[in-house]
Amino acid sequence: GLDGVHFRDDWGTQTALMIRPQLWREMFKPAYAMLFVPLRDAGKHVWFHSDGVITDIIPDLLEIGVQVLNPQVDAIGRERLAALCAGRVCIEGDIDRQWLLPHGTPEQVRAAVRADVDAFWRRGGYIGRGEIAGDVPLANAAAMLDEFMTYQPPDTR
Protein backbone atom coordinates (compact mmCIF):
# COMPACT_ATOMS: atom_id res chain seq x y z
CA GLY A 1 0.00 0.00 0.00
CA LEU A 2 0.77 3.64 -0.24
CA ASP A 3 2.50 5.28 2.75
CA GLY A 4 2.17 8.86 1.61
CA VAL A 5 2.27 11.37 -1.22
CA HIS A 6 5.07 13.78 -2.11
CA PHE A 7 3.91 17.11 -3.58
CA ARG A 8 6.47 19.08 -5.60
CA ASP A 9 5.84 22.75 -6.35
CA ASP A 10 8.47 25.48 -6.36
CA TRP A 11 7.05 28.59 -4.71
CA GLY A 12 10.21 30.52 -3.92
CA THR A 13 12.88 32.48 -5.70
CA GLN A 14 16.36 32.93 -4.27
CA THR A 15 15.10 35.87 -2.19
CA ALA A 16 11.35 35.59 -1.60
CA LEU A 17 8.05 33.92 -2.39
CA MET A 18 7.05 34.16 -6.08
CA ILE A 19 3.68 35.71 -5.24
CA ARG A 20 2.36 37.75 -2.35
CA PRO A 21 1.82 35.49 0.68
CA GLN A 22 -1.77 36.66 1.03
CA LEU A 23 -2.54 35.70 -2.57
CA TRP A 24 -0.98 32.27 -1.98
CA ARG A 25 -3.16 31.86 1.13
CA GLU A 26 -6.32 32.87 -0.74
CA MET A 27 -5.79 30.81 -3.88
CA PHE A 28 -3.46 27.90 -3.20
CA LYS A 29 -3.67 27.08 0.50
CA PRO A 30 -7.33 25.92 0.25
CA ALA A 31 -6.49 23.75 -2.77
CA TYR A 32 -3.58 22.08 -0.99
CA ALA A 33 -5.73 21.59 2.11
CA MET A 34 -8.34 19.80 0.00
CA LEU A 35 -5.62 17.46 -1.31
CA PHE A 36 -4.02 16.86 2.09
CA VAL A 37 -7.14 16.17 4.20
CA PRO A 38 -8.07 12.82 2.63
CA LEU A 39 -4.48 11.65 2.84
CA ARG A 40 -4.15 12.59 6.49
CA ASP A 41 -7.59 11.10 7.26
CA ALA A 42 -6.41 7.84 5.67
CA GLY A 43 -3.29 7.85 7.87
CA LYS A 44 -0.95 8.68 5.00
CA HIS A 45 2.04 11.00 5.17
CA VAL A 46 2.09 14.35 3.35
CA TRP A 47 5.48 15.41 1.97
CA PHE A 48 6.00 18.80 0.32
CA HIS A 49 8.91 20.13 -1.76
CA SER A 50 9.60 23.71 -2.73
CA ASP A 51 12.76 25.44 -3.80
CA GLY A 52 13.50 29.02 -2.86
CA VAL A 53 12.71 31.21 0.12
CA ILE A 54 9.28 30.03 1.31
CA THR A 55 9.43 31.12 4.93
CA ASP A 56 6.22 33.16 4.59
CA ILE A 57 4.13 30.06 3.85
CA ILE A 58 5.84 27.37 5.94
CA PRO A 59 3.47 27.93 8.89
CA ASP A 60 0.53 27.59 6.47
CA LEU A 61 1.88 24.35 5.01
CA LEU A 62 2.29 22.88 8.48
CA GLU A 63 -1.17 24.07 9.51
CA ILE A 64 -2.81 22.22 6.62
CA GLY A 65 -0.99 18.98 7.25
CA VAL A 66 2.51 18.81 5.76
CA GLN A 67 4.51 16.31 7.84
CA VAL A 68 7.77 16.20 5.84
CA LEU A 69 9.04 19.44 4.32
CA ASN A 70 11.75 19.48 1.63
CA PRO A 71 12.82 23.14 1.44
CA GLN A 72 15.95 24.68 -0.06
CA VAL A 73 17.86 24.89 3.22
CA ASP A 74 20.68 27.11 1.99
CA ALA A 75 18.32 29.65 0.39
CA ILE A 76 16.35 30.04 3.63
CA GLY A 77 19.20 29.63 6.09
CA ARG A 78 19.70 26.59 8.28
CA GLU A 79 19.17 28.27 11.65
CA ARG A 80 16.21 30.33 10.46
CA LEU A 81 14.56 27.19 9.11
CA ALA A 82 15.32 25.20 12.25
CA ALA A 83 13.79 27.90 14.42
CA LEU A 84 10.67 28.09 12.25
CA CYS A 85 10.14 24.33 12.07
CA ALA A 86 11.43 23.11 15.44
CA GLY A 87 9.35 20.20 16.68
CA ARG A 88 6.66 20.76 14.05
CA VAL A 89 7.82 18.92 10.93
CA CYS A 90 10.47 16.53 9.67
CA ILE A 91 12.92 18.25 7.32
CA GLU A 92 14.02 16.45 4.19
CA GLY A 93 17.17 18.43 3.60
CA ASP A 94 18.87 19.02 0.29
CA ILE A 95 22.61 19.47 0.31
CA ASP A 96 23.22 22.59 -1.79
CA ARG A 97 22.98 21.68 -5.46
CA GLN A 98 23.79 25.12 -6.83
CA TRP A 99 27.31 25.62 -5.50
CA LEU A 100 28.43 23.15 -2.84
CA LEU A 101 27.99 19.78 -4.53
CA PRO A 102 29.44 20.78 -7.91
CA HIS A 103 32.12 23.22 -6.69
CA GLY A 104 32.86 22.58 -3.00
CA THR A 105 35.37 20.22 -1.48
CA PRO A 106 34.52 16.83 0.01
CA GLU A 107 35.15 18.25 3.49
CA GLN A 108 32.77 21.16 2.84
CA VAL A 109 30.14 18.64 1.73
CA ARG A 110 30.69 16.58 4.89
CA ALA A 111 30.43 19.71 7.02
CA ALA A 112 27.10 20.63 5.39
CA VAL A 113 25.68 17.16 6.09
CA ARG A 114 26.76 17.39 9.74
CA ALA A 115 25.31 20.91 10.07
CA ASP A 116 21.94 19.79 8.67
CA VAL A 117 21.77 16.73 10.90
CA ASP A 118 22.74 18.78 13.94
CA ALA A 119 20.16 21.50 13.13
CA PHE A 120 17.16 19.31 12.35
CA TRP A 121 17.25 15.72 13.56
CA ARG A 122 16.18 16.40 17.17
CA ARG A 123 13.74 19.17 16.20
CA GLY A 124 11.22 17.02 14.35
CA GLY A 125 13.42 14.71 12.35
CA TYR A 126 15.73 14.81 9.38
CA ILE A 127 15.96 12.93 6.11
CA GLY A 128 19.14 13.65 4.18
CA ARG A 129 19.36 13.83 0.43
CA GLY A 130 21.36 15.41 -2.32
CA GLU A 131 20.90 15.76 -6.05
CA ILE A 132 23.78 14.35 -8.06
CA ALA A 133 24.21 15.28 -11.72
CA GLY A 134 27.10 15.17 -14.17
CA ASP A 135 28.70 18.32 -12.77
CA VAL A 136 29.14 16.85 -9.26
CA PRO A 137 32.58 15.34 -8.68
CA LEU A 138 32.45 11.70 -7.60
CA ALA A 139 34.46 12.59 -4.48
CA ASN A 140 31.72 15.02 -3.38
CA ALA A 141 28.95 12.50 -4.04
CA ALA A 142 30.87 9.85 -2.08
CA ALA A 143 31.55 12.26 0.80
CA MET A 144 27.87 13.18 1.04
CA LEU A 145 26.67 9.58 1.01
CA ASP A 146 29.33 8.44 3.46
CA GLU A 147 28.55 11.26 5.87
CA PHE A 148 24.81 10.51 5.70
CA MET A 149 25.54 6.88 6.55
CA THR A 150 28.12 7.37 9.29
CA TYR A 151 27.64 10.73 11.03
CA GLN A 152 26.13 10.64 14.50
CA PRO A 153 25.40 13.87 16.38
CA PRO A 154 27.59 14.30 19.47
CA ASP A 155 24.83 13.57 21.99
CA THR A 156 24.05 10.17 20.41
CA ARG A 157 27.51 8.65 20.57
PDB file of C-alpha atoms in Angstrom:
ATOM      1  CA  GLY A   1       0.000   0.000   0.000  1.00  0.00           C
ATOM      2  CA  LEU A   2       0.774   3.642  -0.241  1.00  0.00           C
ATOM      3  CA  ASP A   3       2.499   5.276   2.752  1.00  0.00           C
ATOM      4  CA  GLY A   4       2.166   8.864   1.614  1.00  0.00           C
ATOM      5  CA  VAL A   5       2.268  11.375  -1.217  1.00  0.00           C
ATOM      6  CA  HIS A   6       5.067  13.781  -2.111  1.00  0.00           C
ATOM      7  CA  PHE A   7       3.907  17.107  -3.576  1.00  0.00           C
ATOM      8  CA  ARG A   8       6.466  19.079  -5.601  1.00  0.00           C
ATOM      9  CA  ASP A   9       5.839  22.750  -6.349  1.00  0.00           C
ATOM     10  CA  ASP A  10       8.470  25.481  -6.364  1.00  0.00           C
ATOM     11  CA  TRP A  11       7.053  28.592  -4.706  1.00  0.00           C
ATOM     12  CA  GLY A  12      10.214  30.524  -3.920  1.00  0.00           C
ATOM     13  CA  THR A  13      12.883  32.483  -5.703  1.00  0.00           C
ATOM     14  CA  GLN A  14      16.360  32.931  -4.270  1.00  0.00           C
ATOM     15  CA  THR A  15      15.101  35.874  -2.193  1.00  0.00           C
ATOM     16  CA  ALA A  16      11.348  35.592  -1.603  1.00  0.00           C
ATOM     17  CA  LEU A  17       8.052  33.922  -2.388  1.00  0.00           C
ATOM     18  CA  MET A  18       7.053  34.158  -6.080  1.00  0.00           C
ATOM     19  CA  ILE A  19       3.682  35.713  -5.243  1.00  0.00           C
ATOM     20  CA  ARG A  20       2.361  37.749  -2.354  1.00  0.00           C
ATOM     21  CA  PRO A  21       1.823  35.489   0.684  1.00  0.00           C
ATOM     22  CA  GLN A  22      -1.774  36.663   1.033  1.00  0.00           C
ATOM     23  CA  LEU A  23      -2.539  35.696  -2.567  1.00  0.00           C
ATOM     24  CA  TRP A  24      -0.980  32.265  -1.976  1.00  0.00           C
ATOM     25  CA  ARG A  25      -3.161  31.856   1.130  1.00  0.00           C
ATOM     26  CA  GLU A  26      -6.319  32.867  -0.736  1.00  0.00           C
ATOM     27  CA  MET A  27      -5.787  30.809  -3.882  1.00  0.00           C
ATOM     28  CA  PHE A  28      -3.457  27.901  -3.197  1.00  0.00           C
ATOM     29  CA  LYS A  29      -3.672  27.078   0.505  1.00  0.00           C
ATOM     30  CA  PRO A  30      -7.325  25.918   0.253  1.00  0.00           C
ATOM     31  CA  ALA A  31      -6.490  23.751  -2.767  1.00  0.00           C
ATOM     32  CA  TYR A  32      -3.585  22.083  -0.994  1.00  0.00           C
ATOM     33  CA  ALA A  33      -5.725  21.589   2.111  1.00  0.00           C
ATOM     34  CA  MET A  34      -8.339  19.800  -0.001  1.00  0.00           C
ATOM     35  CA  LEU A  35      -5.623  17.462  -1.307  1.00  0.00           C
ATOM     36  CA  PHE A  36      -4.017  16.863   2.094  1.00  0.00           C
ATOM     37  CA  VAL A  37      -7.141  16.168   4.199  1.00  0.00           C
ATOM     38  CA  PRO A  38      -8.074  12.821   2.626  1.00  0.00           C
ATOM     39  CA  LEU A  39      -4.479  11.652   2.843  1.00  0.00           C
ATOM     40  CA  ARG A  40      -4.151  12.587   6.493  1.00  0.00           C
ATOM     41  CA  ASP A  41      -7.588  11.104   7.259  1.00  0.00           C
ATOM     42  CA  ALA A  42      -6.406   7.843   5.673  1.00  0.00           C
ATOM     43  CA  GLY A  43      -3.293   7.853   7.869  1.00  0.00           C
ATOM     44  CA  LYS A  44      -0.947   8.683   5.003  1.00  0.00           C
ATOM     45  CA  HIS A  45       2.044  11.004   5.167  1.00  0.00           C
ATOM     46  CA  VAL A  46       2.085  14.351   3.353  1.00  0.00           C
ATOM     47  CA  TRP A  47       5.479  15.406   1.969  1.00  0.00           C
ATOM     48  CA  PHE A  48       6.005  18.796   0.317  1.00  0.00           C
ATOM     49  CA  HIS A  49       8.907  20.129  -1.756  1.00  0.00           C
ATOM     50  CA  SER A  50       9.601  23.709  -2.730  1.00  0.00           C
ATOM     51  CA  ASP A  51      12.765  25.444  -3.800  1.00  0.00           C
ATOM     52  CA  GLY A  52      13.503  29.019  -2.856  1.00  0.00           C
ATOM     53  CA  VAL A  53      12.709  31.205   0.117  1.00  0.00           C
ATOM     54  CA  ILE A  54       9.283  30.029   1.307  1.00  0.00           C
ATOM     55  CA  THR A  55       9.426  31.117   4.934  1.00  0.00           C
ATOM     56  CA  ASP A  56       6.222  33.155   4.592  1.00  0.00           C
ATOM     57  CA  ILE A  57       4.131  30.055   3.847  1.00  0.00           C
ATOM     58  CA  ILE A  58       5.838  27.373   5.942  1.00  0.00           C
ATOM     59  CA  PRO A  59       3.466  27.928   8.888  1.00  0.00           C
ATOM     60  CA  ASP A  60       0.533  27.592   6.470  1.00  0.00           C
ATOM     61  CA  LEU A  61       1.884  24.348   5.010  1.00  0.00           C
ATOM     62  CA  LEU A  62       2.287  22.877   8.485  1.00  0.00           C
ATOM     63  CA  GLU A  63      -1.168  24.072   9.511  1.00  0.00           C
ATOM     64  CA  ILE A  64      -2.813  22.216   6.617  1.00  0.00           C
ATOM     65  CA  GLY A  65      -0.986  18.980   7.250  1.00  0.00           C
ATOM     66  CA  VAL A  66       2.505  18.806   5.762  1.00  0.00           C
ATOM     67  CA  GLN A  67       4.515  16.313   7.835  1.00  0.00           C
ATOM     68  CA  VAL A  68       7.767  16.205   5.838  1.00  0.00           C
ATOM     69  CA  LEU A  69       9.043  19.443   4.324  1.00  0.00           C
ATOM     70  CA  ASN A  70      11.750  19.478   1.632  1.00  0.00           C
ATOM     71  CA  PRO A  71      12.824  23.137   1.439  1.00  0.00           C
ATOM     72  CA  GLN A  72      15.946  24.682  -0.058  1.00  0.00           C
ATOM     73  CA  VAL A  73      17.860  24.890   3.222  1.00  0.00           C
ATOM     74  CA  ASP A  74      20.680  27.112   1.988  1.00  0.00           C
ATOM     75  CA  ALA A  75      18.316  29.652   0.391  1.00  0.00           C
ATOM     76  CA  ILE A  76      16.346  30.037   3.631  1.00  0.00           C
ATOM     77  CA  GLY A  77      19.197  29.626   6.094  1.00  0.00           C
ATOM     78  CA  ARG A  78      19.705  26.587   8.281  1.00  0.00           C
ATOM     79  CA  GLU A  79      19.167  28.268  11.650  1.00  0.00           C
ATOM     80  CA  ARG A  80      16.207  30.329  10.457  1.00  0.00           C
ATOM     81  CA  LEU A  81      14.561  27.188   9.105  1.00  0.00           C
ATOM     82  CA  ALA A  82      15.319  25.205  12.248  1.00  0.00           C
ATOM     83  CA  ALA A  83      13.788  27.899  14.424  1.00  0.00           C
ATOM     84  CA  LEU A  84      10.670  28.089  12.251  1.00  0.00           C
ATOM     85  CA  CYS A  85      10.138  24.328  12.070  1.00  0.00           C
ATOM     86  CA  ALA A  86      11.433  23.106  15.437  1.00  0.00           C
ATOM     87  CA  GLY A  87       9.349  20.204  16.681  1.00  0.00           C
ATOM     88  CA  ARG A  88       6.657  20.756  14.053  1.00  0.00           C
ATOM     89  CA  VAL A  89       7.823  18.920  10.927  1.00  0.00           C
ATOM     90  CA  CYS A  90      10.472  16.529   9.667  1.00  0.00           C
ATOM     91  CA  ILE A  91      12.922  18.246   7.322  1.00  0.00           C
ATOM     92  CA  GLU A  92      14.021  16.447   4.188  1.00  0.00           C
ATOM     93  CA  GLY A  93      17.171  18.433   3.597  1.00  0.00           C
ATOM     94  CA  ASP A  94      18.865  19.015   0.295  1.00  0.00           C
ATOM     95  CA  ILE A  95      22.612  19.468   0.313  1.00  0.00           C
ATOM     96  CA  ASP A  96      23.218  22.592  -1.787  1.00  0.00           C
ATOM     97  CA  ARG A  97      22.981  21.680  -5.458  1.00  0.00           C
ATOM     98  CA  GLN A  98      23.794  25.122  -6.830  1.00  0.00           C
ATOM     99  CA  TRP A  99      27.306  25.619  -5.499  1.00  0.00           C
ATOM    100  CA  LEU A 100      28.431  23.150  -2.837  1.00  0.00           C
ATOM    101  CA  LEU A 101      27.993  19.777  -4.526  1.00  0.00           C
ATOM    102  CA  PRO A 102      29.445  20.784  -7.914  1.00  0.00           C
ATOM    103  CA  HIS A 103      32.123  23.218  -6.689  1.00  0.00           C
ATOM    104  CA  GLY A 104      32.861  22.584  -3.001  1.00  0.00           C
ATOM    105  CA  THR A 105      35.372  20.220  -1.476  1.00  0.00           C
ATOM    106  CA  PRO A 106      34.520  16.829   0.011  1.00  0.00           C
ATOM    107  CA  GLU A 107      35.153  18.247   3.492  1.00  0.00           C
ATOM    108  CA  GLN A 108      32.774  21.158   2.842  1.00  0.00           C
ATOM    109  CA  VAL A 109      30.136  18.643   1.729  1.00  0.00           C
ATOM    110  CA  ARG A 110      30.689  16.578   4.888  1.00  0.00           C
ATOM    111  CA  ALA A 111      30.430  19.714   7.021  1.00  0.00           C
ATOM    112  CA  ALA A 112      27.096  20.630   5.390  1.00  0.00           C
ATOM    113  CA  VAL A 113      25.680  17.164   6.090  1.00  0.00           C
ATOM    114  CA  ARG A 114      26.762  17.395   9.739  1.00  0.00           C
ATOM    115  CA  ALA A 115      25.314  20.913  10.073  1.00  0.00           C
ATOM    116  CA  ASP A 116      21.943  19.788   8.666  1.00  0.00           C
ATOM    117  CA  VAL A 117      21.773  16.726  10.896  1.00  0.00           C
ATOM    118  CA  ASP A 118      22.739  18.781  13.945  1.00  0.00           C
ATOM    119  CA  ALA A 119      20.165  21.498  13.128  1.00  0.00           C
ATOM    120  CA  PHE A 120      17.165  19.306  12.349  1.00  0.00           C
ATOM    121  CA  TRP A 121      17.249  15.718  13.561  1.00  0.00           C
ATOM    122  CA  ARG A 122      16.184  16.405  17.165  1.00  0.00           C
ATOM    123  CA  ARG A 123      13.743  19.165  16.203  1.00  0.00           C
ATOM    124  CA  GLY A 124      11.221  17.024  14.354  1.00  0.00           C
ATOM    125  CA  GLY A 125      13.417  14.715  12.350  1.00  0.00           C
ATOM    126  CA  TYR A 126      15.731  14.813   9.380  1.00  0.00           C
ATOM    127  CA  ILE A 127      15.964  12.926   6.108  1.00  0.00           C
ATOM    128  CA  GLY A 128      19.136  13.647   4.177  1.00  0.00           C
ATOM    129  CA  ARG A 129      19.361  13.826   0.432  1.00  0.00           C
ATOM    130  CA  GLY A 130      21.363  15.414  -2.325  1.00  0.00           C
ATOM    131  CA  GLU A 131      20.899  15.756  -6.054  1.00  0.00           C
ATOM    132  CA  ILE A 132      23.777  14.350  -8.062  1.00  0.00           C
ATOM    133  CA  ALA A 133      24.212  15.280 -11.722  1.00  0.00           C
ATOM    134  CA  GLY A 134      27.096  15.171 -14.169  1.00  0.00           C
ATOM    135  CA  ASP A 135      28.703  18.318 -12.771  1.00  0.00           C
ATOM    136  CA  VAL A 136      29.144  16.853  -9.263  1.00  0.00           C
ATOM    137  CA  PRO A 137      32.580  15.339  -8.679  1.00  0.00           C
ATOM    138  CA  LEU A 138      32.449  11.702  -7.602  1.00  0.00           C
ATOM    139  CA  ALA A 139      34.464  12.585  -4.481  1.00  0.00           C
ATOM    140  CA  ASN A 140      31.719  15.016  -3.379  1.00  0.00           C
ATOM    141  CA  ALA A 141      28.952  12.497  -4.038  1.00  0.00           C
ATOM    142  CA  ALA A 142      30.869   9.848  -2.079  1.00  0.00           C
ATOM    143  CA  ALA A 143      31.554  12.262   0.796  1.00  0.00           C
ATOM    144  CA  MET A 144      27.874  13.180   1.040  1.00  0.00           C
ATOM    145  CA  LEU A 145      26.672   9.579   1.006  1.00  0.00           C
ATOM    146  CA  ASP A 146      29.330   8.441   3.459  1.00  0.00           C
ATOM    147  CA  GLU A 147      28.552  11.261   5.870  1.00  0.00           C
ATOM    148  CA  PHE A 148      24.805  10.512   5.700  1.00  0.00           C
ATOM    149  CA  MET A 149      25.536   6.883   6.546  1.00  0.00           C
ATOM    150  CA  THR A 150      28.116   7.372   9.288  1.00  0.00           C
ATOM    151  CA  TYR A 151      27.645  10.729  11.035  1.00  0.00           C
ATOM    152  CA  GLN A 152      26.134  10.639  14.499  1.00  0.00           C
ATOM    153  CA  PRO A 153      25.398  13.867  16.376  1.00  0.00           C
ATOM    154  CA  PRO A 154      27.589  14.305  19.475  1.00  0.00           C
ATOM    155  CA  ASP A 155      24.828  13.566  21.991  1.00  0.00           C
ATOM    156  CA  THR A 156      24.049  10.167  20.413  1.00  0.00           C
ATOM    157  CA  ARG A 157      27.513   8.647  20.566  1.00  0.00           C
TER     158      ARG A 157
END
